[in-house]
Amino acid sequence: MASTSSAATLPTRVGAEDAPRRRGALVRYWPQYVAIAPFYVLFLVFGLFPVAYSFYLSFTEWDGASDITFVGLAQYQYLLGDARFWNAVGNTLIIWVGSTVPMLFFALLIAFLLHQNIRFKGAYRIAFFLPNVTSMVAMAIVFGSVFSDSFGLANGLLRGIGLPEVGWLTEGWSIKLTLIIMVIWRWTGYNAIIYLAGLQAIPTELYDAAKVDGASTWRQFVSITVPMLRPVILFTVITSTIGGLSLFTEPQVLLANAGGNENSGGPGEAGMTIVLYQYNQAFTQFDFGYASAIAWALFVLASVFAIINWRLVRDREGLVERRRRRGGEAR
């Protein structure tokens, strides 16, 4: 009985002994806790609270001034049948796929070439990264001038070679193509720098051995660079997926004067993306409840595509590993 009683009181004693120790640690390390406290305070105020509050607002109807009215799942039910929302989803997916695939391919190719022994590598890196730090407003003005229907450089070149002009900012597919070109131009250099950092971690002995075996530059790129960069490629694919599905600034600035409404996404809402539609609902229509529902729908959509990309790369890595094991067993 005595042993049972002592065993039963052991956790209580241990907890009682740990409490003063924890309080002593708090007192001892309070300067460190105070030093890191601003980050957590700012995160709670400007990060976690807005996210939680937007989730609450998605179940309400609120115009930002009157009383909040709880409507349950009505906002999500309306979203499922909203043709304008699904048009924005389709536009976003087309622009995302049309820009991400060539952008990451060109970025990987540029990084591979910059990794070679060429002159003025620093100048090339700055030149490729410069679009990413260029003002979006300035970039939109330049692209608006280049792709203007009446006096743009693009139509001038088409006229010069005898081809018909294109309504770059007034026709559906032309608007999407212009936005795709704009995204590729802005983000290719950024991803190229990330790939270049990953390339510098690949042992040079692999390339030296491949050269001794007579492998061409393309074979080195396919057999060494791409497999060794798979984790970095996964990172850029996921970030590009999130960025592509969250596209807002490019269509909002480029198409501000097209379609008669600065937030319309151009004629026929051909450039209306999910985030631009959410912004329109929140700050033009003042329907913050529905805008919050759109935001959470976008979160679910981005999460699904990110998980799909991650699973595809992981399954590919597992397949390669199984093939290596089978090859080793065969030997």
C-alpha angles and dihedrals in degrees: 000000000000092000091048091050093049091048091051093051094045097088090048092051093046091050091047091051093048095052096069089043091055091047089050091051090052091051093044097048100034093119090059092048091049090049093056095036096089091063093053093044092051091045092052094046101040102022118028098029096052090048093050092043092050089053089053092046091053087071093050143063114234136154095195096256112049128060119297114251119203111226102167115214094347093109092053091046090053091046092057090057098038108116092194091056093051090046087055090049091052093048091049094050093048093049092043096051094039092053105033099054098052092034094058092041093052091043092053092046092048092048091050092051093046089052090063124089100273132143124257094019091156092055091050092050091052091047094051094044095045096085090059093060095040116113111265091221092053091046091050091051091052094047090045089056095044094048099036112138096225108033105006123137092233094058090042090058091047091052090048093059094041099256125134119262121258127221093230095176100027105048127071105239092032090058091052092047091051091051091047091053090047093053093046092050093049102044107030093084092047092056091042090060090051091050090047090055089052092048091056089061093057111098111251089218089077092058092043091053091048091052090050089052089052098251115165123232091258092050090051089050093051100038102036113016101046098044093045092048095050095112091048091047089052090052093051092045092053094044091046089050092053092043094046094050089047094051109150117129098058098055093035094055100032095047097036093114097036125091096019094273125078091218099037097098093236131291112343089005087274090151097040108128128189095259092044089052090048090050090049092052093046104041103022103034093026092223099141095168094058091041089055090051089052090050092054092045088054090050091054092046093050091046092052093051092044091052091047091052091047093049093048092053093043092050089048091053090049091050092051091049092050091050090052091051092049090049091051093049091049090056 
